[in-house]
């Protein structure tokens, strides 16, 4: 069985493809802001990696698929970005801290 791995990319263009230069600049600024906030929140530690979850909307409704009706999900430009730092705290124990940079935004 062939199992695909999670894509690993190194440039904003690899993620957002054919977006306009203005859009690419805005996304790059978001990653820089996330990295800066991460470093401030976690005592100077750099994130080991970032993860991204693309946004989507359901054009024909949120719950109609539960009743067997059709839905029309569409990708949108908004996405969720997360920075990660892995540290071994004690023998075989991992610690997870969460912080939301945008918790006060609407």
Coordinates of N, CA, C and O in Angstrom, one line a residue:
X1 N 0.8 -1.2 0.0 CA 0.0 0.0 0.0 C 0.9 1.2 0.0 O 1.8 1.4 0.8
X2 N 0.7 2.1 -0.9 CA 1.4 3.3 -1.1 C 0.7 4.4 -0.2 O -0.4 4.8 -0.5
X3 N 1.4 5.0 0.8 CA 0.9 6.0 1.6 C 1.6 7.3 1.3 O 2.8 7.4 1.3
X4 N 0.8 8.3 0.9 CA 1.4 9.6 0.6 C 1.7 10.3 1.9 O 1.1 10.2 3.0
X5 N 2.8 11.1 1.9 CA 3.2 11.9 3.1 C 2.6 13.3 2.9 O 2.2 13.7 1.9
X6 N 2.7 14.0 4.0 CA 2.3 15.4 4.1 C 3.3 16.2 3.2 O 4.5 16.0 3.4
X7 N 2.8 17.0 2.3 CA 3.8 17.8 1.5 C 4.6 18.8 2.3 O 4.1 19.4 3.3
X8 N 5.9 18.8 2.0 CA 6.8 19.8 2.7 C 7.2 20.7 1.7 O 7.8 20.4 0.6
X9 N 7.0 22.0 2.0 CA 7.4 23.1 1.0 C 8.3 24.1 1.7 O 8.4 24.1 2.9
X10 N 9.0 24.9 0.9 CA 9.9 25.8 1.5 C 9.7 27.3 1.0 O 10.3 28.2 1.5
X11 N 8.7 27.5 0.2 CA 8.4 28.9 -0.3 C 6.9 29.1 -0.2 O 6.1 28.2 -0.3
X12 N 6.5 30.4 -0.1 CA 5.1 30.8 0.0 C 4.5 30.4 -1.4 O 3.3 30.0 -1.4
X13 N 5.2 30.6 -2.5 CA 4.7 30.3 -3.8 C 4.3 28.8 -3.9 O 3.3 28.5 -4.6
X14 N 5.0 27.9 -3.3 CA 4.7 26.5 -3.3 C 3.3 26.2 -2.6 O 2.6 25.3 -3.0
X15 N 3.0 27.1 -1.7 CA 1.7 26.9 -0.9 C 0.5 27.5 -1.6 O -0.5 26.9 -1.8
X16 N 0.7 28.8 -2.0 CA -0.4 29.6 -2.5 C -0.4 29.7 -4.0 O -1.3 30.4 -4.6
X17 N 0.5 29.1 -4.7 CA 0.4 28.9 -6.1 C 0.4 30.2 -6.9 O 1.2 31.1 -6.8
X18 N -0.7 30.3 -7.7 CA -0.8 31.4 -8.7 C -1.4 32.7 -8.1 O -2.1 33.4 -8.8
X19 N -1.3 32.9 -6.8 CA -1.9 34.1 -6.2 C -1.1 35.4 -6.7 O 0.0 35.3 -7.2
X20 N -1.8 36.5 -6.6 CA -1.2 37.8 -7.0 C 0.0 38.1 -6.1 O 0.2 37.5 -5.0
X21 N 0.9 38.9 -6.6 CA 2.1 39.3 -5.8 C 1.6 40.0 -4.5 O 2.3 39.8 -3.5
X22 N 0.6 40.8 -4.5 CA 0.0 41.4 -3.3 C -0.4 40.3 -2.3 O -0.2 40.4 -1.1
X23 N -1.1 39.3 -2.8 CA -1.6 38.2 -2.0 C -0.4 37.5 -1.4 O -0.4 37.1 -0.2
X24 N 0.6 37.1 -2.2 CA 1.7 36.4 -1.7 C 2.5 37.2 -0.6 O 2.9 36.7 0.4
X25 N 2.6 38.5 -0.8 CA 3.2 39.4 0.2 C 2.5 39.4 1.5 O 3.0 39.2 2.5
X26 N 1.1 39.4 1.4 CA 0.3 39.4 2.6 C 0.5 38.0 3.4 O 0.6 38.0 4.6
X27 N 0.5 36.9 2.6 CA 0.7 35.6 3.3 C 2.1 35.5 3.9 O 2.2 35.0 5.0
X28 N 3.1 36.0 3.2 CA 4.4 36.0 3.8 C 4.5 36.8 5.1 O 5.1 36.3 6.0
X29 N 3.8 37.9 5.1 CA 3.8 38.8 6.3 C 3.1 38.0 7.5 O 3.5 38.1 8.6
X30 N 2.1 37.2 7.1 CA 1.4 36.4 8.2 C 2.4 35.4 8.8 O 2.4 35.2 10.0
X31 N 3.2 34.7 8.0 CA 4.1 33.7 8.5 C 5.2 34.4 9.3 O 5.6 33.9 10.4
X32 N 5.7 35.6 8.9 CA 6.7 36.3 9.6 C 6.1 36.7 11.0 O 6.7 36.6 12.0
X33 N 4.8 37.2 11.0 CA 4.2 37.6 12.2 C 4.0 36.5 13.1 O 4.2 36.6 14.4
X34 N 3.6 35.3 12.6 CA 3.4 34.1 13.4 C 4.8 33.7 14.1 O 4.9 33.4 15.3
X35 N 5.8 33.7 13.3 CA 7.1 33.3 13.8 C 7.6 34.3 14.9 O 8.1 33.9 15.9
X36 N 7.4 35.6 14.6 CA 7.8 36.7 15.6 C 7.0 36.5 16.9 O 7.6 36.5 18.0
X37 N 5.7 36.3 16.8 CA 4.9 36.1 18.0 C 5.2 34.8 18.7 O 5.3 34.8 20.0
X38 N 5.5 33.7 18.0 CA 6.0 32.5 18.6 C 7.2 32.7 19.4 O 7.3 32.2 20.6
X39 N 8.2 33.4 18.8 CA 9.5 33.6 19.5 C 9.2 34.4 20.8 O 9.8 34.1 21.9
X40 N 8.3 35.4 20.7 CA 8.0 36.2 21.9 C 7.3 35.4 23.0 O 7.6 35.5 24.2
X41 N 6.4 34.6 22.6 CA 5.5 33.8 23.5 C 6.3 32.7 24.2 O 6.0 32.3 25.3
X42 N 7.3 32.1 23.5 CA 8.0 30.9 24.0 C 9.5 31.2 24.2 O 10.3 30.4 23.8
X43 N 9.7 32.3 24.9 CA 11.1 32.6 25.4 C 12.2 32.5 24.4 O 13.2 31.9 24.7
X44 N 12.0 33.0 23.2 CA 13.1 33.1 22.2 C 13.2 31.8 21.4 O 14.1 31.8 20.5
X45 N 12.4 30.8 21.6 CA 12.5 29.6 20.8 C 11.9 29.8 19.4 O 10.8 30.4 19.3
X46 N 12.6 29.3 18.4 CA 12.0 29.3 17.0 C 11.1 28.1 16.8 O 11.4 27.1 17.4
X47 N 10.0 28.3 16.0 CA 9.2 27.1 15.7 C 10.1 26.1 14.9 O 10.9 26.5 14.1
X48 N 9.8 24.8 15.1 CA 10.5 23.8 14.3 C 9.9 23.7 12.9 O 10.6 23.5 11.9
X49 N 8.6 24.0 12.8 CA 7.9 24.0 11.5 C 6.5 24.6 11.7 O 6.1 24.9 12.8
X50 N 5.9 24.9 10.6 CA 4.6 25.5 10.5 C 3.7 24.5 9.9 O 4.1 23.6 9.1
X51 N 2.4 24.6 10.2 CA 1.4 23.7 9.6 C 0.3 24.6 9.1 O 0.0 25.7 9.8
X52 N -0.4 24.3 8.1 CA -1.5 25.1 7.5 C -2.7 24.2 7.2 O -2.6 23.1 6.7
X53 N -3.9 24.7 7.6 CA -5.1 24.1 7.3 C -5.9 25.1 6.4 O -6.3 26.2 6.8
X54 N -6.1 24.7 5.1 CA -6.8 25.6 4.2 C -8.3 25.7 4.6 O -8.9 24.8 5.2
X55 N -8.9 26.9 4.3 CA -10.2 27.2 4.7 C -11.2 26.7 3.6 O -10.8 26.4 2.5
X56 N -12.4 26.5 3.9 CA -13.5 26.1 3.0 C -14.8 26.6 3.5 O -15.0 26.8 4.7
X57 N -15.7 26.7 2.5 CA -17.1 27.0 2.9 C -18.0 26.0 2.1 O -17.6 25.4 1.1
X58 N -19.2 25.8 2.6 CA -20.2 24.9 2.0 C -21.2 25.9 1.4 O -22.0 26.5 2.1
X59 N -21.2 26.0 0.0 CA -22.1 26.9 -0.6 C -23.6 26.5 -0.5 O -24.4 27.4 -0.4
X60 N -23.9 25.2 -0.4 CA -25.3 24.8 -0.3 C -25.8 24.6 1.1 O -26.8 24.1 1.3
X61 N -25.0 24.9 2.1 CA -25.5 24.7 3.4 C -24.5 23.8 4.3 O -23.8 23.0 3.7
X62 N -24.6 24.0 5.5 CA -23.7 23.4 6.4 C -24.1 21.9 6.8 O -23.3 21.1 7.0
X63 N -25.4 21.7 6.9 CA -25.8 20.4 7.5 C -26.7 19.5 6.5 O -27.1 18.5 6.9
X64 N -26.9 20.0 5.3 CA -27.7 19.2 4.4 C -27.1 17.9 4.0 O -27.9 16.9 3.7
X65 N -25.8 17.7 4.1 CA -25.2 16.5 3.7 C -25.5 15.4 4.7 O -25.5 14.2 4.4
X66 N -25.9 15.7 6.0 CA -26.3 14.7 7.0 C -27.6 14.0 6.6 O -27.9 12.9 7.0
X67 N -28.4 14.7 5.7 CA -29.7 14.2 5.3 C -29.6 13.5 3.9 O -30.6 13.2 3.3
X68 N -28.4 13.4 3.4 CA -28.2 12.8 2.1 C -28.3 13.7 0.9 O -28.3 13.3 -0.2
X69 N -28.4 15.0 1.2 CA -28.4 16.0 0.1 C -27.0 16.4 -0.4 O -26.1 16.2 0.3
X70 N -27.0 16.9 -1.5 CA -25.7 17.4 -2.1 C -25.2 18.6 -1.4 O -26.0 19.4 -0.9
X71 N -23.9 18.8 -1.3 CA -23.2 20.0 -0.9 C -22.2 20.4 -1.9 O -21.8 19.6 -2.7
X72 N -21.8 21.7 -1.8 CA -20.8 22.2 -2.7 C -19.7 22.9 -1.9 O -19.8 24.1 -1.8
X73 N -18.8 22.1 -1.4 CA -17.7 22.8 -0.7 C -16.8 23.5 -1.6 O -16.5 23.0 -2.7
X74 N -16.3 24.7 -1.2 CA -15.4 25.5 -2.0 C -14.2 25.9 -1.2 O -14.4 26.3 0.0
X75 N -13.0 25.9 -1.7 CA -11.8 26.4 -1.0 C -11.9 27.9 -1.0 O -12.4 28.5 -1.9
X76 N -11.4 28.5 0.1 CA -11.3 29.9 0.2 C -9.9 30.3 0.6 O -9.1 29.4 1.0
X77 N -9.5 31.5 0.4 CA -8.1 31.9 0.6 C -7.7 31.9 2.1 O -6.6 31.7 2.5
X78 N -8.7 32.2 3.0 CA -8.4 32.1 4.4 C -7.9 30.8 4.9 O -8.4 29.7 4.3
X79 N -7.0 30.8 5.8 CA -6.5 29.5 6.3 C -6.0 29.7 7.7 O -6.0 30.8 8.3
X80 N -5.7 28.6 8.4 CA -5.3 28.6 9.8 C -3.8 28.2 9.8 O -3.4 27.2 9.2
X81 N -2.9 29.0 10.4 CA -1.5 28.7 10.5 C -1.2 28.4 11.9 O -1.6 29.0 12.9
X82 N -0.3 27.4 12.1 CA 0.2 27.0 13.4 C 1.7 26.8 13.4 O 2.2 26.2 12.5
X83 N 2.4 27.3 14.4 CA 3.8 27.1 14.6 C 4.0 26.0 15.6 O 3.3 26.0 16.7
X84 N 5.0 25.1 15.4 CA 5.2 24.0 16.4 C 6.7 24.0 16.8 O 7.6 24.3 16.1
X85 N 6.8 23.7 18.1 CA 8.2 23.4 18.7 C 8.1 22.1 19.4 O 7.3 22.0 20.3
X86 N 8.9 21.2 19.1 CA 9.0 19.9 19.8 C 10.1 19.9 20.8 O 11.2 20.2 20.4
X87 N 9.8 19.6 22.0 CA 10.8 19.5 23.1 C 10.5 18.3 23.9 O 9.4 18.1 24.3
X88 N 11.5 17.5 24.2 CA 11.4 16.4 25.2 C 11.6 17.0 26.6 O 12.6 17.5 26.9
X89 N 10.5 16.9 27.4 CA 10.6 17.6 28.7 C 11.2 16.6 29.7 O 12.1 17.0 30.4
X90 N 10.6 15.5 29.9 CA 11.2 14.4 30.7 C 11.1 13.1 30.0 O 10.5 13.1 28.9
X91 N 11.6 12.1 30.5 CA 11.6 10.8 29.9 C 10.2 10.4 29.3 O 9.3 10.3 30.0
X92 N 10.2 10.4 27.9 CA 9.0 10.0 27.2 C 7.7 10.9 27.5 O 6.6 10.4 27.4
X93 N 7.9 12.1 27.9 CA 6.8 13.0 28.1 C 6.9 14.2 27.2 O 8.0 14.8 27.0
X94 N 5.8 14.6 26.6 CA 5.8 15.8 25.7 C 4.9 16.8 26.4 O 3.9 16.5 27.0
X95 N 5.3 18.1 26.2 CA 4.5 19.2 26.7 C 3.9 19.9 25.5 O 4.5 20.2 24.5
X96 N 2.6 20.3 25.7 CA 2.0 21.1 24.6 C 1.4 22.4 25.2 O 0.6 22.4 26.1
X97 N 1.9 23.5 24.7 CA 1.4 24.8 25.1 C 0.8 25.4 23.9 O 1.2 25.3 22.8
X98 N -0.4 26.1 24.1 CA -1.1 26.8 23.1 C -1.2 28.2 23.3 O -1.3 28.7 24.4
X99 N -1.1 29.0 22.2 CA -1.3 30.4 22.3 C -1.9 30.9 21.0 O -1.6 30.4 19.9
X100 N -2.8 31.8 21.1 CA -3.5 32.3 19.9 C -3.2 33.7 19.7 O -3.6 34.6 20.5
X101 N -2.4 34.0 18.6 CA -2.0 35.4 18.3 C -3.2 36.3 18.0 O -3.2 37.4 18.3
X102 N -4.2 35.7 17.4 CA -5.3 36.5 16.9 C -6.6 36.4 17.8 O -7.7 36.6 17.3
X103 N -6.4 36.0 19.0 CA -7.6 35.8 19.9 C -8.5 36.9 20.0 O -9.7 36.8 20.3
X104 N -8.1 38.2 19.8 CA -8.9 39.4 20.0 C -9.4 39.9 18.7 O -10.1 40.9 18.6
X105 N -9.1 39.2 17.6 CA -9.6 39.7 16.3 C -11.0 39.1 16.0 O -11.3 38.0 16.4
X106 N -11.8 39.8 15.2 CA -13.1 39.3 14.8 C -13.0 38.6 13.5 O -12.4 38.8 12.7

